[in-house]
Short mmCIF file of C-alpha atoms in Angstrom, two decimals:
data_model
loop_
_atom_site.label_atom_id
_atom_site.label_comp_id
_atom_site.label_asym_id
_atom_site.label_seq_id
_atom_site.Cartn_x
_atom_site.Cartn_y
_atom_site.Cartn_z
CA UNK A 1 -70.45 20.60 31.88
CA UNK A 2 -67.44 22.89 32.28
CA UNK A 3 -67.09 26.24 30.55
CA UNK A 4 -65.55 26.26 27.09
CA UNK A 5 -63.42 28.97 25.51
CA UNK A 6 -66.63 30.40 24.02
CA UNK A 7 -68.00 30.93 27.52
CA UNK A 8 -65.14 32.37 29.56
CA UNK A 9 -61.43 33.13 29.44
CA UNK A 10 -60.98 30.64 32.28
CA UNK A 11 -62.68 28.02 30.12
CA UNK A 12 -60.03 28.69 27.49
CA UNK A 13 -57.32 27.96 30.05
CA UNK A 14 -56.22 31.53 30.79
CA UNK A 15 -55.64 32.87 34.27
CA UNK A 16 -54.33 31.26 37.42
CA UNK A 17 -55.33 27.65 36.89
CA UNK A 18 -54.19 24.45 38.59
CA UNK A 19 -51.89 22.47 36.29
CA UNK A 20 -53.15 19.09 35.19
CA UNK A 21 -51.83 15.65 36.07
CA UNK A 22 -50.52 14.81 32.60
CA UNK A 23 -46.84 15.13 33.59
CA UNK A 24 -47.19 11.99 35.69
CA UNK A 25 -47.82 10.07 32.47
CA UNK A 26 -44.64 11.26 30.79
CA UNK A 27 -41.25 9.53 30.74
CA UNK A 28 -38.61 10.78 33.16
CA UNK A 29 -36.63 12.22 30.26
CA UNK A 30 -38.37 13.89 27.34
CA UNK A 31 -36.33 14.96 24.36
CA UNK A 32 -37.63 18.34 23.31
CA UNK A 33 -38.25 18.51 19.58
CA UNK A 34 -37.19 21.75 17.87
CA UNK A 35 -38.58 22.23 14.40
CA UNK A 36 -36.04 24.95 13.68
CA UNK A 37 -33.08 22.70 14.51
CA UNK A 38 -31.05 22.07 11.31
CA UNK A 39 -30.67 18.40 12.25
CA UNK A 40 -34.45 18.00 12.44
CA UNK A 41 -34.98 19.82 9.14
CA UNK A 42 -32.33 17.68 7.45
CA UNK A 43 -33.85 14.44 8.76
CA UNK A 44 -37.25 15.56 7.43
CA UNK A 45 -35.96 16.45 3.96
CA UNK A 46 -37.82 13.81 1.95
CA UNK A 47 -40.88 15.97 1.39
CA UNK A 48 -38.79 18.68 -0.23
CA UNK A 49 -36.88 16.12 -2.30
CA UNK A 50 -40.15 14.58 -3.51
CA UNK A 51 -41.41 17.99 -4.66
CA UNK A 52 -38.14 18.69 -6.51
CA UNK A 53 -37.28 15.32 -8.04
CA UNK A 54 -40.59 13.46 -8.19
CA UNK A 55 -42.67 11.73 -5.54
CA UNK A 56 -41.95 7.99 -5.12
CA UNK A 57 -44.58 7.32 -2.46
CA UNK A 58 -47.21 5.97 -4.87
CA UNK A 59 -44.85 3.24 -6.04
CA UNK A 60 -43.66 2.48 -2.50
CA UNK A 61 -47.23 2.41 -1.20
CA UNK A 62 -48.22 -0.04 -3.92
CA UNK A 63 -45.41 -2.36 -2.83
CA UNK A 64 -46.56 -2.17 0.79
CA UNK A 65 -50.15 -2.95 -0.23
CA UNK A 66 -49.00 -5.91 -2.34
CA UNK A 67 -46.99 -7.19 0.64
CA UNK A 68 -50.08 -7.06 2.88
CA UNK A 69 -52.24 -8.73 0.22
CA UNK A 70 -49.75 -11.59 -0.06
CA UNK A 71 -49.97 -11.99 3.72
CA UNK A 72 -53.74 -12.47 3.52
CA UNK A 73 -55.15 -8.98 4.04
CA UNK A 74 -58.65 -8.63 2.56
CA UNK A 75 -58.62 -7.51 -1.06
CA UNK A 76 -61.25 -4.83 -0.45
CA UNK A 77 -59.27 -3.51 2.58
CA UNK A 78 -62.46 -3.36 4.63
CA UNK A 79 -62.34 -4.01 8.38
CA UNK A 80 -65.70 -5.30 9.58
CA UNK A 81 -66.37 -4.49 13.22
CA UNK A 82 -69.23 -6.11 15.06
CA UNK A 83 -70.70 -3.15 16.90
CA UNK A 84 -74.31 -2.25 17.72
CA UNK A 85 -76.20 0.26 15.63
CA UNK A 86 -75.32 2.81 18.30
CA UNK A 87 -71.60 3.10 18.99
CA UNK A 88 -68.86 5.71 19.43
CA UNK A 89 -65.35 6.28 18.16
CA UNK A 90 -62.63 8.84 18.74
CA UNK A 91 -60.57 10.81 16.23
CA UNK A 92 -57.29 12.47 17.20
CA UNK A 93 -54.82 13.93 14.72
CA UNK A 94 -51.13 14.82 14.53
CA UNK A 95 -50.24 13.39 17.89
CA UNK A 96 -46.67 12.26 18.05
CA UNK A 97 -44.34 14.93 19.42
CA UNK A 98 -43.95 13.04 22.68
CA UNK A 99 -43.76 16.16 24.85
CA UNK A 100 -46.14 18.18 27.04
CA UNK A 101 -48.35 19.15 24.11
CA UNK A 102 -49.11 15.49 23.40
CA UNK A 103 -49.41 14.17 26.95
CA UNK A 104 -51.61 17.09 28.01
CA UNK A 105 -54.31 15.69 25.72
CA UNK A 106 -54.29 12.20 27.21
CA UNK A 107 -56.30 12.63 30.46
CA UNK A 108 -59.18 14.38 28.70
CA UNK A 109 -59.02 11.94 25.80
CA UNK A 110 -59.35 8.99 28.20
CA UNK A 111 -62.17 10.71 30.09
CA UNK A 112 -64.22 11.69 27.03
CA UNK A 113 -63.34 8.40 25.32
CA UNK A 114 -64.96 6.22 27.97
CA UNK A 115 -67.25 3.69 26.33
CA UNK A 116 -65.96 4.35 22.80
CA UNK A 117 -65.40 1.29 20.60
CA UNK A 118 -62.19 2.33 18.84
CA UNK A 119 -60.06 5.34 17.93
CA UNK A 120 -58.55 6.65 14.70
CA UNK A 121 -55.28 8.58 14.52
CA UNK A 122 -55.59 11.02 11.63
CA UNK A 123 -52.12 11.83 10.25
CA UNK A 124 -48.58 12.14 11.65
CA UNK A 125 -48.53 9.44 14.28
CA UNK A 126 -44.81 9.98 14.95
CA UNK A 127 -42.66 13.11 14.62
CA UNK A 128 -40.23 14.02 13.21
CA UNK A 129 -39.62 11.14 10.74
CA UNK A 130 -41.83 8.22 11.81
CA UNK A 131 -38.96 6.23 13.36
CA UNK A 132 -39.72 2.86 15.00
CA UNK A 133 -37.64 3.83 18.03
CA UNK A 134 -40.03 6.72 18.78
CA UNK A 135 -43.20 4.61 19.01
CA UNK A 136 -42.66 3.78 22.67
CA UNK A 137 -42.85 7.32 24.04
CA UNK A 138 -45.06 8.78 21.31
CA UNK A 139 -47.71 6.10 20.77
CA UNK A 140 -47.67 3.08 23.09
CA UNK A 141 -46.99 4.96 26.34
CA UNK A 142 -49.44 7.87 26.00
CA UNK A 143 -52.33 5.62 24.90
CA UNK A 144 -51.54 2.58 27.04
CA UNK A 145 -54.71 3.10 29.10
CA UNK A 146 -57.07 3.53 26.17
CA UNK A 147 -58.80 0.13 26.32
CA UNK A 148 -60.01 -0.19 22.72
CA UNK A 149 -58.25 -0.68 19.35
CA UNK A 150 -56.52 2.22 17.62
CA UNK A 151 -56.38 2.46 13.82
CA UNK A 152 -54.29 5.02 11.98
CA UNK A 153 -53.66 6.70 8.68
CA UNK A 154 -50.14 7.99 8.03
CA UNK A 155 -49.19 11.60 7.59
CA UNK A 156 -46.29 13.01 5.65
CA UNK A 157 -43.96 12.65 8.65
CA UNK A 158 -44.70 8.92 8.88
CA UNK A 159 -43.47 8.69 5.28
CA UNK A 160 -40.08 10.26 5.98
CA UNK A 161 -38.70 6.75 6.62
CA UNK A 162 -40.70 5.17 3.78
CA UNK A 163 -43.54 4.11 6.13
CA UNK A 164 -41.63 1.11 7.46
CA UNK A 165 -42.29 1.69 11.18
CA UNK A 166 -45.96 2.52 10.58
CA UNK A 167 -46.46 -0.75 8.69
CA UNK A 168 -44.77 -2.74 11.44
CA UNK A 169 -46.90 -1.26 14.22
CA UNK A 170 -50.32 -1.05 12.56
CA UNK A 171 -50.17 -3.70 9.82
CA UNK A 172 -49.25 -7.00 11.46
CA UNK A 173 -45.51 -6.37 11.78
CA UNK A 174 -45.08 -6.24 8.01
CA UNK A 175 -41.40 -6.87 7.07
CA UNK A 176 -39.32 -4.17 5.44
CA UNK A 177 -39.43 -3.85 1.66
CA UNK A 178 -36.52 -5.06 -0.40
CA UNK A 179 -34.39 -2.22 -1.85
CA UNK A 180 -35.46 -0.98 -5.25
CA UNK A 181 -33.05 -1.22 -8.20
CA UNK A 182 -30.62 1.68 -8.39
CA UNK A 183 -31.94 4.33 -10.84
CA UNK A 184 -30.07 5.28 -13.98
CA UNK A 185 -27.36 7.92 -13.36
CA UNK A 186 -28.11 11.61 -13.92
CA UNK A 187 -31.90 11.13 -13.85
CA UNK A 188 -34.22 12.91 -11.42
CA UNK A 189 -34.73 9.65 -9.54
CA UNK A 190 -30.96 9.24 -9.25
CA UNK A 191 -30.57 12.75 -7.83
CA UNK A 192 -33.33 12.04 -5.33
CA UNK A 193 -31.74 8.74 -4.27
CA UNK A 194 -28.43 10.44 -3.46
CA UNK A 195 -30.06 12.62 -0.79
CA UNK A 196 -32.99 10.45 0.34
CA UNK A 197 -33.37 9.85 4.08
CA UNK A 198 -33.31 6.06 4.53
CA UNK A 199 -34.99 4.11 7.35
CA UNK A 200 -32.75 3.42 10.32
CA UNK A 201 -32.55 -0.11 11.79
CA UNK A 202 -35.04 -0.48 14.64
CA UNK A 203 -34.04 -1.40 18.18
CA UNK A 204 -36.04 -4.64 18.35
CA UNK A 205 -35.89 -4.98 22.14
CA UNK A 206 -37.02 -1.39 22.59
CA UNK A 207 -39.95 -1.91 20.20
CA UNK A 208 -40.97 -5.15 21.93
CA UNK A 209 -40.99 -3.40 25.32
CA UNK A 210 -43.10 -0.61 23.85
CA UNK A 211 -45.64 -3.05 22.39
CA UNK A 212 -46.13 -4.56 25.85
CA UNK A 213 -47.74 -1.30 26.98
CA UNK A 214 -50.74 -1.98 24.71
CA UNK A 215 -50.82 -5.77 24.76
CA UNK A 216 -54.34 -6.48 26.05
CA UNK A 217 -56.44 -8.49 23.56
CA UNK A 218 -59.13 -5.79 23.47
CA UNK A 219 -56.54 -3.21 22.38
CA UNK A 220 -55.34 -5.09 19.32
CA UNK A 221 -56.05 -3.83 15.81
CA UNK A 222 -54.62 -5.07 12.54
CA UNK A 223 -55.34 -3.00 9.45
CA UNK A 224 -54.94 -4.14 5.84
CA UNK A 225 -52.58 -1.35 4.85
CA UNK A 226 -51.98 2.40 5.04
CA UNK A 227 -55.46 3.00 3.64
CA UNK A 228 -58.56 1.09 4.69
CA UNK A 229 -62.30 1.18 5.38
CA UNK A 230 -64.17 0.23 8.55
CA UNK A 231 -67.75 -1.01 8.40
CA UNK A 232 -69.27 -0.31 11.82
CA UNK A 233 -72.95 -0.13 12.61
CA UNK A 234 -74.76 2.01 10.05
CA UNK A 235 -71.67 3.81 8.66
CA UNK A 236 -68.53 3.13 6.66
CA UNK A 237 -65.42 5.03 7.78
CA UNK A 238 -62.81 5.36 5.03
CA UNK A 239 -59.20 6.29 5.76
CA UNK A 240 -56.90 7.39 2.94
CA UNK A 241 -53.14 7.88 2.82
CA UNK A 242 -52.10 11.16 1.18
CA UNK A 243 -48.38 10.45 1.39
CA UNK A 244 -45.66 13.08 1.33
CA UNK A 245 -47.31 15.74 -0.82
CA UNK A 246 -51.02 15.53 -0.01
CA UNK A 247 -52.06 13.51 -3.09
CA UNK A 248 -53.07 9.92 -3.75
CA UNK A 249 -51.86 7.55 -6.44
CA UNK A 250 -54.01 6.02 -9.18
CA UNK A 251 -54.22 2.61 -7.50
CA UNK A 252 -55.52 4.07 -4.24
CA UNK A 253 -57.82 6.37 -6.21
CA UNK A 254 -59.41 3.40 -7.98
CA UNK A 255 -59.89 1.67 -4.63
CA UNK A 256 -61.45 4.81 -3.13
CA UNK A 257 -63.95 5.07 -5.96
CA UNK A 258 -64.88 1.41 -5.53
CA UNK A 259 -65.18 1.43 -1.75
CA UNK A 260 -67.27 4.62 -1.90
CA UNK A 261 -70.02 2.95 -3.91
CA UNK A 262 -73.36 2.09 -2.36
CA UNK A 263 -75.98 3.82 -0.19
CA UNK A 264 -74.24 3.30 3.16
CA UNK A 265 -73.44 6.71 4.77
CA UNK A 266 -69.70 7.38 4.79
CA UNK A 267 -67.15 9.41 6.73
CA UNK A 268 -63.76 10.14 5.20
CA UNK A 269 -60.62 10.42 7.33
CA UNK A 270 -57.64 11.90 5.50
CA UNK A 271 -54.19 13.25 6.25
CA UNK A 272 -54.86 16.33 4.08
CA UNK A 273 -58.03 18.31 4.92
CA UNK A 274 -60.19 19.30 1.97
CA UNK A 275 -61.23 22.66 3.44
CA UNK A 276 -58.74 24.48 5.62
CA UNK A 277 -57.80 28.07 6.51
CA UNK A 278 -60.65 29.44 4.41
CA UNK A 279 -59.51 27.61 1.27
CA UNK A 280 -60.59 24.56 -0.72
CA UNK A 281 -57.95 21.86 -1.31
CA UNK A 282 -59.72 19.04 -3.19
CA UNK A 283 -56.70 16.63 -3.14
CA UNK A 284 -55.72 15.51 -6.65
CA UNK A 285 -55.70 11.86 -7.69
CA UNK A 286 -52.98 10.65 -10.04
CA UNK A 287 -54.50 10.21 -13.48
CA UNK A 288 -57.33 12.71 -12.98
CA UNK A 289 -60.07 13.75 -10.62
CA UNK A 290 -59.90 14.64 -6.96
CA UNK A 291 -60.81 13.12 -3.63
CA UNK A 292 -63.43 15.82 -3.14
CA UNK A 293 -65.09 14.85 -6.43
CA UNK A 294 -65.68 11.44 -4.85
CA UNK A 295 -66.87 12.93 -1.55
CA UNK A 296 -69.31 15.27 -3.30
CA UNK A 297 -70.82 12.66 -5.64
CA UNK A 298 -74.39 12.16 -4.36
CA UNK A 299 -74.35 8.42 -5.09
CA UNK A 300 -71.51 7.96 -2.57
CA UNK A 301 -73.45 9.36 0.42
CA UNK A 302 -70.59 11.02 2.30
CA UNK A 303 -71.71 13.05 5.30
CA UNK A 304 -68.31 14.23 6.62
CA UNK A 305 -64.64 14.49 5.67
CA UNK A 306 -62.18 14.79 8.59
CA UNK A 307 -58.54 15.71 7.97
CA UNK A 308 -55.42 16.08 10.06
CA UNK A 309 -52.10 17.79 9.16
CA UNK A 310 -53.09 21.28 10.38
CA UNK A 311 -52.75 21.49 14.16
CA UNK A 312 -56.04 23.02 15.21
CA UNK A 313 -59.78 22.48 14.73
CA UNK A 314 -61.91 23.92 11.95
CA UNK A 315 -65.35 23.03 10.59
CA UNK A 316 -66.97 24.01 7.28
CA UNK A 317 -70.58 22.86 6.70
CA UNK A 318 -70.66 22.91 2.89
CA UNK A 319 -73.96 22.53 1.04
CA UNK A 320 -73.64 20.23 -1.98
CA UNK A 321 -76.70 19.55 -4.15
CA UNK A 322 -79.09 20.33 -1.33
CA UNK A 323 -77.31 18.28 1.37
CA UNK A 324 -74.67 19.33 3.88
CA UNK A 325 -71.23 17.73 4.14
CA UNK A 326 -69.24 18.57 7.26
CA UNK A 327 -65.61 19.26 6.35
CA UNK A 328 -63.52 19.15 9.51
CA UNK A 329 -59.89 19.81 10.39
CA UNK A 330 -58.88 17.79 13.46
CA UNK A 331 -55.10 17.95 13.81
CA UNK A 332 -54.81 19.36 17.32
CA UNK A 333 -53.95 16.08 19.05
CA UNK A 334 -50.45 16.77 20.30
CA UNK A 335 -48.11 18.78 18.09
CA UNK A 336 -47.33 22.52 18.11
CA UNK A 337 -50.34 24.78 17.52
CA UNK A 338 -50.99 26.16 14.06
CA UNK A 339 -52.40 29.65 14.37
CA UNK A 340 -56.07 30.34 13.72
CA UNK A 341 -55.79 34.13 13.94
CA UNK A 342 -54.20 34.13 10.47
CA UNK A 343 -57.39 32.70 8.93
CA UNK A 344 -59.13 35.55 7.04
CA UNK A 345 -62.84 36.17 7.24
CA UNK A 346 -64.31 32.97 5.84
CA UNK A 347 -66.18 32.90 2.55
CA UNK A 348 -65.60 29.60 0.77
CA UNK A 349 -67.85 26.88 -0.62
CA UNK A 350 -70.92 28.82 0.44
CA UNK A 351 -69.70 28.84 4.06
CA UNK A 352 -69.50 32.24 5.72
CA UNK A 353 -68.13 33.35 9.04
CA UNK A 354 -71.52 32.71 10.61
CA UNK A 355 -71.32 28.95 9.93
CA UNK A 356 -67.54 28.50 10.33
CA UNK A 357 -66.12 27.18 13.60
CA UNK A 358 -62.55 26.95 14.84
CA UNK A 359 -60.57 26.14 17.97
CA UNK A 360 -58.67 27.87 19.40
CA UNK A 361 -60.73 30.98 18.84
CA UNK A 362 -58.82 33.51 16.76
CA UNK A 363 -58.50 35.87 19.72
CA UNK A 364 -56.98 33.15 21.90
CA UNK A 365 -54.61 32.22 19.10
CA UNK A 366 -53.45 35.84 18.74
CA UNK A 367 -53.04 36.23 22.51
CA UNK A 368 -51.03 32.98 22.63
CA UNK A 369 -48.65 34.11 19.89
CA UNK A 370 -48.30 37.64 21.28
CA UNK A 371 -47.14 36.23 24.61
CA UNK A 372 -44.89 33.69 22.96
CA UNK A 373 -43.04 36.17 20.74
CA UNK A 374 -43.07 38.89 23.34
CA UNK A 375 -41.15 36.50 25.57
CA UNK A 376 -38.81 35.22 22.87
CA UNK A 377 -38.01 38.66 21.49
CA UNK A 378 -37.82 40.14 24.99
CA UNK A 379 -40.44 42.71 24.06
CA UNK A 380 -43.19 41.62 26.42
CA UNK A 381 -44.56 45.06 27.20
CA UNK A 382 -44.97 45.80 23.49
CA UNK A 383 -46.08 42.43 22.10
CA UNK A 384 -48.15 40.97 24.90
CA UNK A 385 -51.90 41.24 24.32
CA UNK A 386 -54.45 40.16 26.87
CA UNK A 387 -57.01 37.70 25.61
CA UNK A 388 -59.62 40.49 25.74
CA UNK A 389 -57.45 42.89 23.68
CA UNK A 390 -56.71 40.15 21.15
CA UNK A 391 -60.38 39.25 20.83
CA UNK A 392 -61.36 42.88 20.33
CA UNK A 393 -58.77 43.59 17.63
CA UNK A 394 -59.72 40.35 15.81
CA UNK A 395 -63.37 41.43 15.78
CA UNK A 396 -62.43 44.84 14.39
CA UNK A 397 -59.97 43.57 11.81
CA UNK A 398 -62.22 40.85 10.41
CA UNK A 399 -65.53 42.61 11.01
CA UNK A 400 -66.97 39.61 12.83
CA UNK A 401 -68.89 38.84 15.99
CA UNK A 402 -66.29 37.38 18.39
CA UNK A 403 -66.70 33.84 19.64
CA UNK A 404 -66.37 35.17 23.19
CA UNK A 405 -67.25 38.72 24.24
CA UNK A 406 -64.03 40.66 24.98
CA UNK A 407 -65.51 42.71 27.79
CA UNK A 408 -66.44 46.37 27.96
CA UNK A 409 -62.98 47.50 29.07
CA UNK A 410 -61.10 45.93 26.13
CA UNK A 411 -59.56 48.74 24.07
CA UNK A 412 -58.27 48.56 20.51
CA UNK A 413 -55.28 50.88 20.28
CA UNK A 414 -52.59 51.64 17.72
CA UNK A 415 -50.33 49.20 19.53
CA UNK A 416 -52.81 46.32 19.48
CA UNK A 417 -53.49 46.93 15.79
CA UNK A 418 -49.77 46.98 15.02
CA UNK A 419 -49.10 43.78 16.98
CA UNK A 420 -52.03 42.05 15.28
CA UNK A 421 -50.65 43.04 11.88
CA UNK A 422 -47.09 41.94 12.71
CA UNK A 423 -48.38 38.57 13.88
CA UNK A 424 -50.20 37.93 10.61
CA UNK A 425 -53.79 38.41 11.69
CA UNK A 426 -56.29 37.78 8.91
CA UNK A 427 -58.56 40.46 7.52
CA UNK A 428 -61.77 40.98 5.60
CA UNK A 429 -61.66 40.05 1.89
CA UNK A 430 -62.85 43.53 0.92
CA UNK A 431 -59.94 45.14 2.78
CA UNK A 432 -56.77 43.84 1.14
CA UNK A 433 -53.43 44.52 2.77
CA UNK A 434 -51.22 47.22 1.31
CA UNK A 435 -48.34 44.79 1.27
CA UNK A 436 -49.33 41.28 0.27
CA UNK A 437 -47.16 39.05 2.44
CA UNK A 438 -47.79 35.28 2.51
CA UNK A 439 -48.40 35.45 6.25
CA UNK A 440 -50.41 32.25 6.53
CA UNK A 441 -47.74 30.30 4.69
CA UNK A 442 -45.04 31.87 6.85
CA UNK A 443 -46.93 30.97 10.01
CA UNK A 444 -47.53 27.41 8.83
CA UNK A 445 -43.93 26.77 7.78
CA UNK A 446 -41.86 29.00 10.07
CA UNK A 447 -43.60 30.66 12.99
CA UNK A 448 -46.03 27.91 14.04
CA UNK A 449 -43.36 25.17 14.29
CA UNK A 450 -41.54 27.35 16.82
CA UNK A 451 -44.68 27.76 18.94
CA UNK A 452 -44.14 24.68 21.10
CA UNK A 453 -44.46 25.60 24.77
CA UNK A 454 -44.24 23.51 27.90
CA UNK A 455 -46.88 25.17 30.06
CA UNK A 456 -50.67 25.55 29.67
CA UNK A 457 -52.80 26.55 27.92
CA UNK A 458 -51.91 24.31 24.96
CA UNK A 459 -55.19 24.62 22.97
CA UNK A 460 -55.20 20.96 21.91
CA UNK A 461 -58.31 19.05 20.83
CA UNK A 462 -59.80 15.71 19.79
CA UNK A 463 -63.14 14.42 18.51
CA UNK A 464 -65.76 11.99 19.72
CA UNK A 465 -68.33 10.75 17.22
CA UNK A 466 -71.45 9.05 18.59
CA UNK A 467 -73.13 7.11 15.81
CA UNK A 468 -76.80 6.15 15.82
CA UNK A 469 -79.09 4.67 13.18
CA UNK A 470 -80.24 8.12 12.05
CA UNK A 471 -77.46 10.58 12.91
CA UNK A 472 -73.88 11.13 14.03
CA UNK A 473 -73.15 13.50 16.90
CA UNK A 474 -69.70 15.05 16.43
CA UNK A 475 -68.09 16.87 19.34
CA UNK A 476 -64.76 18.65 19.55
CA UNK A 477 -63.26 18.51 23.04
CA UNK A 478 -60.53 20.85 24.28
CA UNK A 479 -57.38 19.95 26.18
CA UNK A 480 -55.57 22.91 27.74
CA UNK A 481 -53.22 21.13 30.14
CA UNK A 482 -55.08 22.55 33.15
CA UNK A 483 -56.72 20.28 35.70
CA UNK A 484 -60.22 21.69 35.28
CA UNK A 485 -60.28 20.71 31.61
CA UNK A 486 -58.78 17.28 32.39
CA UNK A 487 -61.54 16.42 34.86
CA UNK A 488 -64.34 17.71 32.65
CA UNK A 489 -63.17 18.24 29.04
CA UNK A 490 -65.11 21.20 27.60
CA UNK A 491 -66.99 20.84 24.34
CA UNK A 492 -65.76 23.52 21.92
CA UNK A 493 -68.03 22.58 19.02
CA UNK A 494 -70.90 20.19 18.44
CA UNK A 495 -72.95 19.25 15.41
CA UNK A 496 -75.51 16.55 14.69
CA UNK A 497 -75.08 15.05 11.22
CA UNK A 498 -78.15 13.30 9.75
CA UNK A 499 -77.64 9.90 8.12
CA UNK A 500 -80.08 9.71 5.21
CA UNK A 501 -80.66 6.17 4.10
CA UNK A 502 -78.83 4.68 7.09
CA UNK A 503 -79.17 0.94 7.37
CA UNK A 504 -79.43 0.37 3.61
CA UNK A 505 -77.05 -2.20 2.10
#
């Protein structure tokens, strides 16, 4: 097994490494997506409009679900897969930028995914607005050689064109919804409708050509809607759609409570992680309660909750009533990298820094951003931190044992401390900043979207879950864009999750 980022800097992708083969998979012309481009921001405006004028996704989702039910989708929305009691599946989140950062993941994903029975895309299948015309280069082409079915749950970006393309691709080519009646003038809904980004007509020939890339019978998957459950072997995998604003409507909430009943062990896959960046986000349900209330209820037997949306890997083993639920963030499948160095020293839900895991390591994240902004601001000599310097200053600032030893010659100087502070590095809870700036929010909404690069290391990741009658083995694999990690994808984190009561019906 190859070195991981916890073993060596070379395992993290630093140094003089041979570039991978992923560019051979890419189209001849790749349109580079800039998240700071005003045209992109304007096209992706529906999330902001929903927060200002009311969120219509619950009503729209209900219409989509009714359309699928009328077409014969199962009422319980359960997909029953005939697999042995030992099987494997892949999880990859936030994939669809269509550039180097997505395609760099593919060789390792195919290698580590050998023998798996299916895959699940967890959030944001297509950037920036979920358009049907983007599915060719951002879904069908990169995963054309994955031989098994792929299921998906939508993220907020898939909702920016009212989920139409997602429903066509994953839900039996469901026709577009009829337009809703025009709202009464001068209401909030009327204001929203004036500015709402509407779906564009799809290029049918282009979509048909894209579908041909994944046309083998063994690759086909039809799901009953944007939310679903899969019964496979000893477990039930439940995927929920958290829409534009990271919430679920009352109808989906009632279904989730129903499908969560029974002693069968369950794994949740959601577009909005429940624990992330050292904070708890339980995900409200319209009408009362939260998704995490359902996950925590002992009678529902959840063992893990995996969420996309945030473009890195994090794991929080939370003890609930004497049992451990693994809360995982797995959104590093192909979009720009959300920083991990901004995560403060973890103390949430009984999880401390000792139990918490993340990828990239905070030191690698800080080194990545220092090089990026040193280059962009033309201040390389000042901003650029080596991976050893970044690791050392992270350890000092947070008071933690580093994931990888920085080396005896790594020095923490006034410059490295200043750069770490300017780049939003987290700190210990007992050492508050003099000036309370919302650095994590700034990095999530402003700095991270501008972090797209086109050369390794990319610090991408995906999951493989090997399910047995008594336990699930969850592994997080890294994809750096370098050849060494393509040929032998390193395991950045691994945990064995017991399945109490597995096999009960």
